[in-house]
PDB file of C-alpha atoms and ligand atoms in Angstrom:
ATOM      1  CA  UNK N   1      17.967  -3.674 -15.789  1.00 65.00           C
ATOM      2  CA  UNK N   2      14.373  -4.868 -16.172  1.00 80.00           C
ATOM      3  CA  UNK N   3      13.357  -1.565 -17.804  1.00 94.00           C
ATOM      4  CA  UNK N   4      11.236  -0.691 -14.753  1.00 98.00           C
ATOM      5  CA  UNK N   5      11.494   2.774 -13.237  1.00 98.00           C
ATOM      6  CA  UNK N   6       9.698   3.544  -9.970  1.00 98.00           C
ATOM      7  CA  UNK N   7       8.855   7.165  -9.211  1.00 98.00           C
ATOM      8  CA  UNK N   8       8.470   8.216  -5.586  1.00 98.00           C
ATOM      9  CA  UNK N   9      10.189   8.134  -2.220  1.00 97.00           C
ATOM     10  CA  UNK N  10       9.596   5.013  -0.103  1.00 96.00           C
ATOM     11  CA  UNK N  11       8.285   7.198   2.775  1.00 95.00           C
ATOM     12  CA  UNK N  12       4.979   7.398   0.901  1.00 97.00           C
ATOM     13  CA  UNK N  13       2.530   5.131  -0.899  1.00 98.00           C
ATOM     14  CA  UNK N  14       5.493   4.330  -3.188  1.00 98.00           C
ATOM     15  CA  UNK N  15       6.544   1.966  -0.361  1.00 98.00           C
ATOM     16  CA  UNK N  16       3.951  -0.408  -1.841  1.00 98.00           C
ATOM     17  CA  UNK N  17       5.633  -0.392  -5.235  1.00 98.00           C
ATOM     18  CA  UNK N  18       9.165  -0.822  -3.866  1.00 98.00           C
ATOM     19  CA  UNK N  19       7.973  -3.678  -1.643  1.00 98.00           C
ATOM     20  CA  UNK N  20       6.441  -5.433  -4.645  1.00 98.00           C
ATOM     21  CA  UNK N  21       9.550  -4.909  -6.795  1.00 98.00           C
ATOM     22  CA  UNK N  22      11.695  -6.316  -3.961  1.00 98.00           C
ATOM     23  CA  UNK N  23       9.397  -9.338  -3.514  1.00 98.00           C
ATOM     24  CA  UNK N  24       9.696 -10.046  -7.226  1.00 98.00           C
ATOM     25  CA  UNK N  25      13.467  -9.603  -7.187  1.00 97.00           C
ATOM     26  CA  UNK N  26      13.299  -6.996  -9.956  1.00 97.00           C
ATOM     27  CA  UNK N  27      16.263  -4.921 -10.975  1.00 97.00           C
ATOM     28  CA  UNK N  28      14.663  -1.470 -11.127  1.00 98.00           C
ATOM     29  CA  UNK N  29      15.636   2.183 -11.363  1.00 98.00           C
ATOM     30  CA  UNK N  30      14.349   4.643  -8.811  1.00 97.00           C
ATOM     31  CA  UNK N  31      13.427   8.301  -9.269  1.00 96.00           C
ATOM     32  CA  UNK N  32      12.927   9.490  -5.680  1.00 96.00           C
ATOM     33  CA  UNK N  33      10.340  12.191  -6.331  1.00 96.00           C
ATOM     34  CA  UNK N  34       9.078  13.561  -3.010  1.00 95.00           C
ATOM     35  CA  UNK N  35       5.381  14.156  -2.438  1.00 93.00           C
ATOM     36  CA  UNK N  36       6.145  17.568  -0.930  1.00 92.00           C
ATOM     37  CA  UNK N  37       8.502  18.787  -3.669  1.00 93.00           C
ATOM     38  CA  UNK N  38       7.767  20.690  -6.857  1.00 93.00           C
ATOM     39  CA  UNK N  39       9.243  17.786  -8.867  1.00 93.00           C
ATOM     40  CA  UNK N  40       5.881  16.085  -8.863  1.00 94.00           C
ATOM     41  CA  UNK N  41       4.413  19.050 -10.771  1.00 95.00           C
ATOM     42  CA  UNK N  42       7.195  19.239 -13.376  1.00 96.00           C
ATOM     43  CA  UNK N  43       6.199  18.895 -17.016  1.00 96.00           C
ATOM     44  CA  UNK N  44       8.264  15.737 -17.354  1.00 95.00           C
ATOM     45  CA  UNK N  45       6.678  14.042 -14.299  1.00 97.00           C
ATOM     46  CA  UNK N  46       3.147  15.119 -15.230  1.00 97.00           C
ATOM     47  CA  UNK N  47       3.651  13.158 -18.456  1.00 96.00           C
ATOM     48  CA  UNK N  48       4.144  10.039 -16.281  1.00 97.00           C
ATOM     49  CA  UNK N  49       1.387  10.810 -13.770  1.00 98.00           C
ATOM     50  CA  UNK N  50      -0.861  13.722 -14.762  1.00 97.00           C
ATOM     51  CA  UNK N  51      -2.204  13.740 -11.175  1.00 97.00           C
ATOM     52  CA  UNK N  52       1.198  14.831  -9.908  1.00 97.00           C
ATOM     53  CA  UNK N  53       1.198  12.160  -7.197  1.00 98.00           C
ATOM     54  CA  UNK N  54       3.444   9.246  -6.295  1.00 98.00           C
ATOM     55  CA  UNK N  55       3.918   6.390  -6.940  1.00 98.00           C
ATOM     56  CA  UNK N  56       4.013   5.901 -10.674  1.00 98.00           C
ATOM     57  CA  UNK N  57       6.031   3.581 -12.878  1.00 98.00           C
ATOM     58  CA  UNK N  58       7.430   3.439 -16.361  1.00 98.00           C
ATOM     59  CA  UNK N  59       7.807  -0.191 -17.351  1.00 98.00           C
ATOM     60  CA  UNK N  60       9.467  -0.339 -20.747  1.00 97.00           C
ATOM     61  CA  UNK N  61       7.244   2.484 -21.978  1.00 97.00           C
ATOM     62  CA  UNK N  62       4.073   1.497 -20.098  1.00 98.00           C
ATOM     63  CA  UNK N  63       3.287   4.381 -17.757  1.00 97.00           C
ATOM     64  CA  UNK N  64       1.009   3.598 -14.853  1.00 98.00           C
ATOM     65  CA  UNK N  65      -0.201   5.409 -11.758  1.00 98.00           C
ATOM     66  CA  UNK N  66      -2.312   4.216  -8.778  1.00 98.00           C
ATOM     67  CA  UNK N  67      -0.353   2.055  -6.340  1.00 98.00           C
ATOM     68  CA  UNK N  68      -2.752  -0.891  -6.254  1.00 98.00           C
ATOM     69  CA  UNK N  69      -3.088  -1.063 -10.049  1.00 98.00           C
ATOM     70  CA  UNK N  70       0.710  -0.979 -10.357  1.00 98.00           C
ATOM     71  CA  UNK N  71       1.115  -3.898  -7.935  1.00 98.00           C
ATOM     72  CA  UNK N  72      -1.629  -6.011  -9.501  1.00 98.00           C
ATOM     73  CA  UNK N  73       0.059  -5.444 -12.874  1.00 98.00           C
ATOM     74  CA  UNK N  74       3.571  -6.275 -11.637  1.00 98.00           C
ATOM     75  CA  UNK N  75       2.375  -9.456  -9.894  1.00 98.00           C
ATOM     76  CA  UNK N  76       0.518 -10.580 -13.007  1.00 98.00           C
ATOM     77  CA  UNK N  77       3.428  -9.740 -15.305  1.00 98.00           C
ATOM     78  CA  UNK N  78       6.125 -11.489 -13.303  1.00 97.00           C
ATOM     79  CA  UNK N  79       4.036 -14.338 -11.865  1.00 90.00           C
ATOM     80  CA  UNK N  80       5.483 -16.534  -9.154  1.00 95.00           C
ATOM     81  CA  UNK N  81       4.017 -16.969  -5.699  1.00 96.00           C
ATOM     82  CA  UNK N  82       2.640 -13.432  -5.440  1.00 98.00           C
ATOM     83  CA  UNK N  83       0.268 -13.841  -8.368  1.00 98.00           C
ATOM     84  CA  UNK N  84      -3.061 -15.596  -7.611  1.00 98.00           C
ATOM     85  CA  UNK N  85      -3.280 -18.861  -9.510  1.00 97.00           C
ATOM     86  CA  UNK N  86      -6.958 -18.822 -10.514  1.00 98.00           C
ATOM     87  CA  UNK N  87      -9.317 -16.246 -12.010  1.00 98.00           C
ATOM     88  CA  UNK N  88     -11.360 -16.420  -8.803  1.00 98.00           C
ATOM     89  CA  UNK N  89      -8.350 -15.701  -6.587  1.00 98.00           C
ATOM     90  CA  UNK N  90      -7.289 -12.908  -8.921  1.00 98.00           C
ATOM     91  CA  UNK N  91     -10.756 -11.390  -8.463  1.00 98.00           C
ATOM     92  CA  UNK N  92     -10.396 -11.705  -4.684  1.00 98.00           C
ATOM     93  CA  UNK N  93      -7.007  -9.962  -4.826  1.00 98.00           C
ATOM     94  CA  UNK N  94      -8.645  -7.098  -6.742  1.00 98.00           C
ATOM     95  CA  UNK N  95     -11.497  -7.057  -4.227  1.00 98.00           C
ATOM     96  CA  UNK N  96      -9.146  -6.771  -1.241  1.00 98.00           C
ATOM     97  CA  UNK N  97      -7.040  -4.100  -2.964  1.00 98.00           C
ATOM     98  CA  UNK N  98     -10.094  -1.932  -3.738  1.00 98.00           C
ATOM     99  CA  UNK N  99     -11.419  -2.619  -0.241  1.00 98.00           C
ATOM    100  CA  UNK N 100      -8.225  -1.342   1.403  1.00 98.00           C
ATOM    101  CA  UNK N 101      -8.354   1.851  -0.657  1.00 98.00           C
ATOM    102  CA  UNK N 102     -12.053   2.564  -0.149  1.00 98.00           C
ATOM    103  CA  UNK N 103     -12.796   1.242   3.349  1.00 98.00           C
ATOM    104  CA  UNK N 104      -9.533   1.731   5.223  1.00 98.00           C
ATOM    105  CA  UNK N 105      -7.179   4.273   3.669  1.00 98.00           C
ATOM    106  CA  UNK N 106      -8.985   7.526   4.451  1.00 98.00           C
ATOM    107  CA  UNK N 107      -9.797   6.976   8.146  1.00 98.00           C
ATOM    108  CA  UNK N 108      -6.408   5.371   8.731  1.00 98.00           C
ATOM    109  CA  UNK N 109      -4.584   8.316   7.158  1.00 98.00           C
ATOM    110  CA  UNK N 110      -6.639  10.736   9.276  1.00 98.00           C
ATOM    111  CA  UNK N 111      -5.675   8.770  12.386  1.00 98.00           C
ATOM    112  CA  UNK N 112      -2.014   8.610  11.328  1.00 98.00           C
ATOM    113  CA  UNK N 113      -1.747  12.342  10.732  1.00 98.00           C
ATOM    114  CA  UNK N 114      -3.479  13.281  13.964  1.00 98.00           C
ATOM    115  CA  UNK N 115      -1.639  10.752  16.125  1.00 98.00           C
ATOM    116  CA  UNK N 116       1.869  10.779  14.683  1.00 97.00           C
ATOM    117  CA  UNK N 117       2.680  12.945  11.689  1.00 96.00           C
ATOM    118  CA  UNK N 118       1.419  16.465  12.331  1.00 97.00           C
ATOM    119  CA  UNK N 119       3.298  18.652  14.803  1.00 97.00           C
ATOM    120  CA  UNK N 120       1.734  18.033  18.216  1.00 97.00           C
ATOM    121  CA  UNK N 121       0.074  21.450  18.412  1.00 98.00           C
ATOM    122  CA  UNK N 122      -1.715  20.829  15.108  1.00 98.00           C
ATOM    123  CA  UNK N 123      -3.135  17.394  15.976  1.00 98.00           C
ATOM    124  CA  UNK N 124      -6.887  16.979  16.352  1.00 98.00           C
ATOM    125  CA  UNK N 125      -7.625  14.300  18.967  1.00 98.00           C
ATOM    126  CA  UNK N 126     -11.343  14.302  18.136  1.00 98.00           C
ATOM    127  CA  UNK N 127     -10.647  13.619  14.456  1.00 98.00           C
ATOM    128  CA  UNK N 128      -8.263  10.806  15.428  1.00 98.00           C
ATOM    129  CA  UNK N 129     -10.864   9.221  17.756  1.00 98.00           C
ATOM    130  CA  UNK N 130     -13.566   9.481  15.103  1.00 98.00           C
ATOM    131  CA  UNK N 131     -11.286   7.872  12.505  1.00 98.00           C
ATOM    132  CA  UNK N 132     -10.389   5.023  14.858  1.00 98.00           C
ATOM    133  CA  UNK N 133     -14.092   4.433  15.562  1.00 98.00           C
ATOM    134  CA  UNK N 134     -14.690   4.339  11.800  1.00 98.00           C
ATOM    135  CA  UNK N 135     -11.945   1.752  11.388  1.00 98.00           C
ATOM    136  CA  UNK N 136     -13.516  -0.761  13.781  1.00 98.00           C
ATOM    137  CA  UNK N 137     -15.947  -2.170  11.191  1.00 98.00           C
ATOM    138  CA  UNK N 138     -13.416  -2.784   8.383  1.00 98.00           C
ATOM    139  CA  UNK N 139     -10.878  -4.139  10.897  1.00 98.00           C
ATOM    140  CA  UNK N 140     -13.503  -6.622  12.100  1.00 98.00           C
ATOM    141  CA  UNK N 141     -14.113  -7.699   8.489  1.00 98.00           C
ATOM    142  CA  UNK N 142     -10.380  -8.254   7.937  1.00 98.00           C
ATOM    143  CA  UNK N 143     -10.001 -10.047  11.258  1.00 98.00           C
ATOM    144  CA  UNK N 144     -12.775 -12.486  10.343  1.00 98.00           C
ATOM    145  CA  UNK N 145     -11.225 -13.124   6.917  1.00 98.00           C
ATOM    146  CA  UNK N 146      -7.891 -13.941   8.566  1.00 98.00           C
ATOM    147  CA  UNK N 147      -9.262 -15.958  11.504  1.00 97.00           C
ATOM    148  CA  UNK N 148      -8.953 -19.291   9.723  1.00 95.00           C
ATOM    149  CA  UNK N 149      -6.050 -18.713   7.351  1.00 96.00           C
ATOM    150  CA  UNK N 150      -2.648 -17.114   7.565  1.00 97.00           C
ATOM    151  CA  UNK N 151      -3.068 -15.115   4.362  1.00 98.00           C
ATOM    152  CA  UNK N 152      -5.998 -13.517   2.555  1.00 98.00           C
ATOM    153  CA  UNK N 153      -6.348 -15.954  -0.327  1.00 98.00           C
ATOM    154  CA  UNK N 154      -6.004 -18.979   1.921  1.00 96.00           C
ATOM    155  CA  UNK N 155      -2.600 -20.216   0.672  1.00 93.00           C
ATOM    156  CA  UNK N 156       0.645 -18.271   0.974  1.00 97.00           C
ATOM    157  CA  UNK N 157       1.460 -14.570   0.834  1.00 98.00           C
ATOM    158  CA  UNK N 158       0.193 -12.907  -2.373  1.00 98.00           C
ATOM    159  CA  UNK N 159      -0.335  -9.470  -3.885  1.00 98.00           C
ATOM    160  CA  UNK N 160      -3.635  -9.334  -1.940  1.00 98.00           C
ATOM    161  CA  UNK N 161      -1.724  -9.428   1.362  1.00 98.00           C
ATOM    162  CA  UNK N 162       0.937  -7.015   0.142  1.00 98.00           C
ATOM    163  CA  UNK N 163      -1.591  -4.415  -1.009  1.00 98.00           C
ATOM    164  CA  UNK N 164      -3.739  -4.587   2.131  1.00 99.00           C
ATOM    165  CA  UNK N 165      -0.784  -4.806   4.552  1.00 98.00           C
ATOM    166  CA  UNK N 166       0.900  -1.832   2.899  1.00 98.00           C
ATOM    167  CA  UNK N 167      -2.148   0.264   3.806  1.00 98.00           C
ATOM    168  CA  UNK N 168      -2.446  -1.282   7.288  1.00 98.00           C
ATOM    169  CA  UNK N 169       1.248  -0.546   7.915  1.00 98.00           C
ATOM    170  CA  UNK N 170       0.065   2.970   8.827  1.00 98.00           C
ATOM    171  CA  UNK N 171      -1.674   1.441  11.873  1.00 98.00           C
ATOM    172  CA  UNK N 172       1.755   0.448  13.182  1.00 97.00           C
ATOM    173  CA  UNK N 173       3.156   3.936  12.484  1.00 97.00           C
ATOM    174  CA  UNK N 174       0.180   5.491  14.289  1.00 97.00           C
ATOM    175  CA  UNK N 175       0.539   2.913  17.128  1.00 97.00           C
ATOM    176  CA  UNK N 176      -3.140   2.016  16.835  1.00 97.00           C
ATOM    177  CA  UNK N 177      -4.158  -0.707  19.271  1.00 97.00           C
ATOM    178  CA  UNK N 178      -5.021  -3.850  17.296  1.00 98.00           C
ATOM    179  CA  UNK N 179      -5.421  -6.146  20.316  1.00 97.00           C
ATOM    180  CA  UNK N 180      -9.143  -6.600  19.575  1.00 97.00           C
ATOM    181  CA  UNK N 181      -8.144  -7.828  16.126  1.00 98.00           C
ATOM    182  CA  UNK N 182      -5.582 -10.474  16.967  1.00 98.00           C
ATOM    183  CA  UNK N 183      -5.662 -12.171  13.556  1.00 98.00           C
ATOM    184  CA  UNK N 184      -5.012  -8.828  11.817  1.00 98.00           C
ATOM    185  CA  UNK N 185      -2.239  -8.027  14.282  1.00 98.00           C
ATOM    186  CA  UNK N 186      -0.462 -11.359  13.736  1.00 98.00           C
ATOM    187  CA  UNK N 187      -0.920 -11.249   9.953  1.00 98.00           C
ATOM    188  CA  UNK N 188       0.381  -7.677   9.758  1.00 98.00           C
ATOM    189  CA  UNK N 189       3.470  -8.718  11.709  1.00 98.00           C
ATOM    190  CA  UNK N 190       4.027 -11.654   9.325  1.00 98.00           C
ATOM    191  CA  UNK N 191       3.670  -9.438   6.256  1.00 98.00           C
ATOM    192  CA  UNK N 192       5.748  -6.467   7.408  1.00 98.00           C
ATOM    193  CA  UNK N 193       8.594  -8.613   8.709  1.00 98.00           C
ATOM    194  CA  UNK N 194       9.195 -10.120   5.265  1.00 98.00           C
ATOM    195  CA  UNK N 195      12.721  -9.304   4.079  1.00 98.00           C
ATOM    196  CA  UNK N 196      11.406  -7.574   0.941  1.00 98.00           C
ATOM    197  CA  UNK N 197       9.234  -5.226   3.038  1.00 98.00           C
ATOM    198  CA  UNK N 198      12.167  -4.468   5.313  1.00 97.00           C
ATOM    199  CA  UNK N 199      14.434  -3.683   2.366  1.00 97.00           C
TER     200      UNK N 199
HETATM  201  N1  GSH I 201      -4.535   6.704  -4.961  1.00 76.59           N
HETATM  202  C1  GSH I 201      -3.156   7.088  -5.194  1.00 76.59           C
HETATM  203  C2  GSH I 201      -2.780   8.131  -4.162  1.00 76.59           C
HETATM  204  C3  GSH I 201      -1.391   8.706  -4.431  1.00 76.59           C
HETATM  205  C4  GSH I 201      -1.062   9.819  -3.433  1.00 76.59           C
HETATM  206  O1  GSH I 201      -1.931  10.567  -2.974  1.00 76.59           O
HETATM  207  N2  GSH I 201       0.235   9.917  -3.105  1.00 76.59           N
HETATM  208  C5  GSH I 201       0.700  10.970  -2.212  1.00 76.59           C
HETATM  209  C6  GSH I 201       1.941  10.508  -1.462  1.00 76.59           C
HETATM  210  S1  GSH I 201       1.629   9.143  -0.396  1.00 76.59           S
HETATM  211  C7  GSH I 201       1.079  12.197  -3.012  1.00 76.59           C
HETATM  212  O2  GSH I 201       1.655  12.073  -4.064  1.00 76.59           O
HETATM  213  N3  GSH I 201       0.759  13.382  -2.488  1.00 76.59           N
HETATM  214  C8  GSH I 201       1.142  14.618  -3.102  1.00 76.59           C
HETATM  215  C9  GSH I 201      -0.072  15.416  -3.505  1.00 76.59           C
HETATM  216  O3  GSH I 201      -1.197  14.954  -3.269  1.00 76.59           O
HETATM  217  O4  GSH I 201       0.101  16.480  -4.065  1.00 76.59           O
HETATM  218  C10 GSH I 201      -2.271   5.851  -5.132  1.00 76.59           C
HETATM  219  O5  GSH I 201      -2.565   4.945  -4.339  1.00 76.59           O
HETATM  220  O6  GSH I 201      -1.283   5.760  -5.875  1.00 76.59           O
END
């Protein structure tokens, strides 16, 4: 065992953490805490993540929450192809990770809930439309960044792609039309079809 424990079910933002651990080939333990269960509010779990949310990790005594921070840490710790090779590329990976959380996550989650997750009689079509309209600007930014290279940092697949694609994976679940953003669509397919993401 690598001494890494991942808290959270993969049907949640913990998917990001499991994907990263699989990419890195880590031998980890899993504590499948569900976002809808009381486990996340137990005294023992609140010591790991006082926010009571998933994912979180315990890596040989280092307790971390926030999915993007966890992945940036794991990539840096274990190195290899997922870790940017220069300070500048590391900064760009941080930039794209923050960007996905601040520019994309909220409207995309609103769209996902109102198009696919909520029971049909509780869905709000107006909220979904508004969220999809809001997503057009960040999707155009991502599309432009990917127009001339297969991956965000210009070389191969890195933590930058994993973090952003893990957020954008909700667009697939919500069946959002990405045909106006063909570079994003192709890149998302490349990222999500990786064996580690599938596992
Ligand atoms: N910014 C956090 C968000 C974590 C989060 O909200 N996780 C959801 C599951 S996807 C959760 O635990 N929800 C339960 C709750 O909010 O009580 C991250 O990226 O790790």
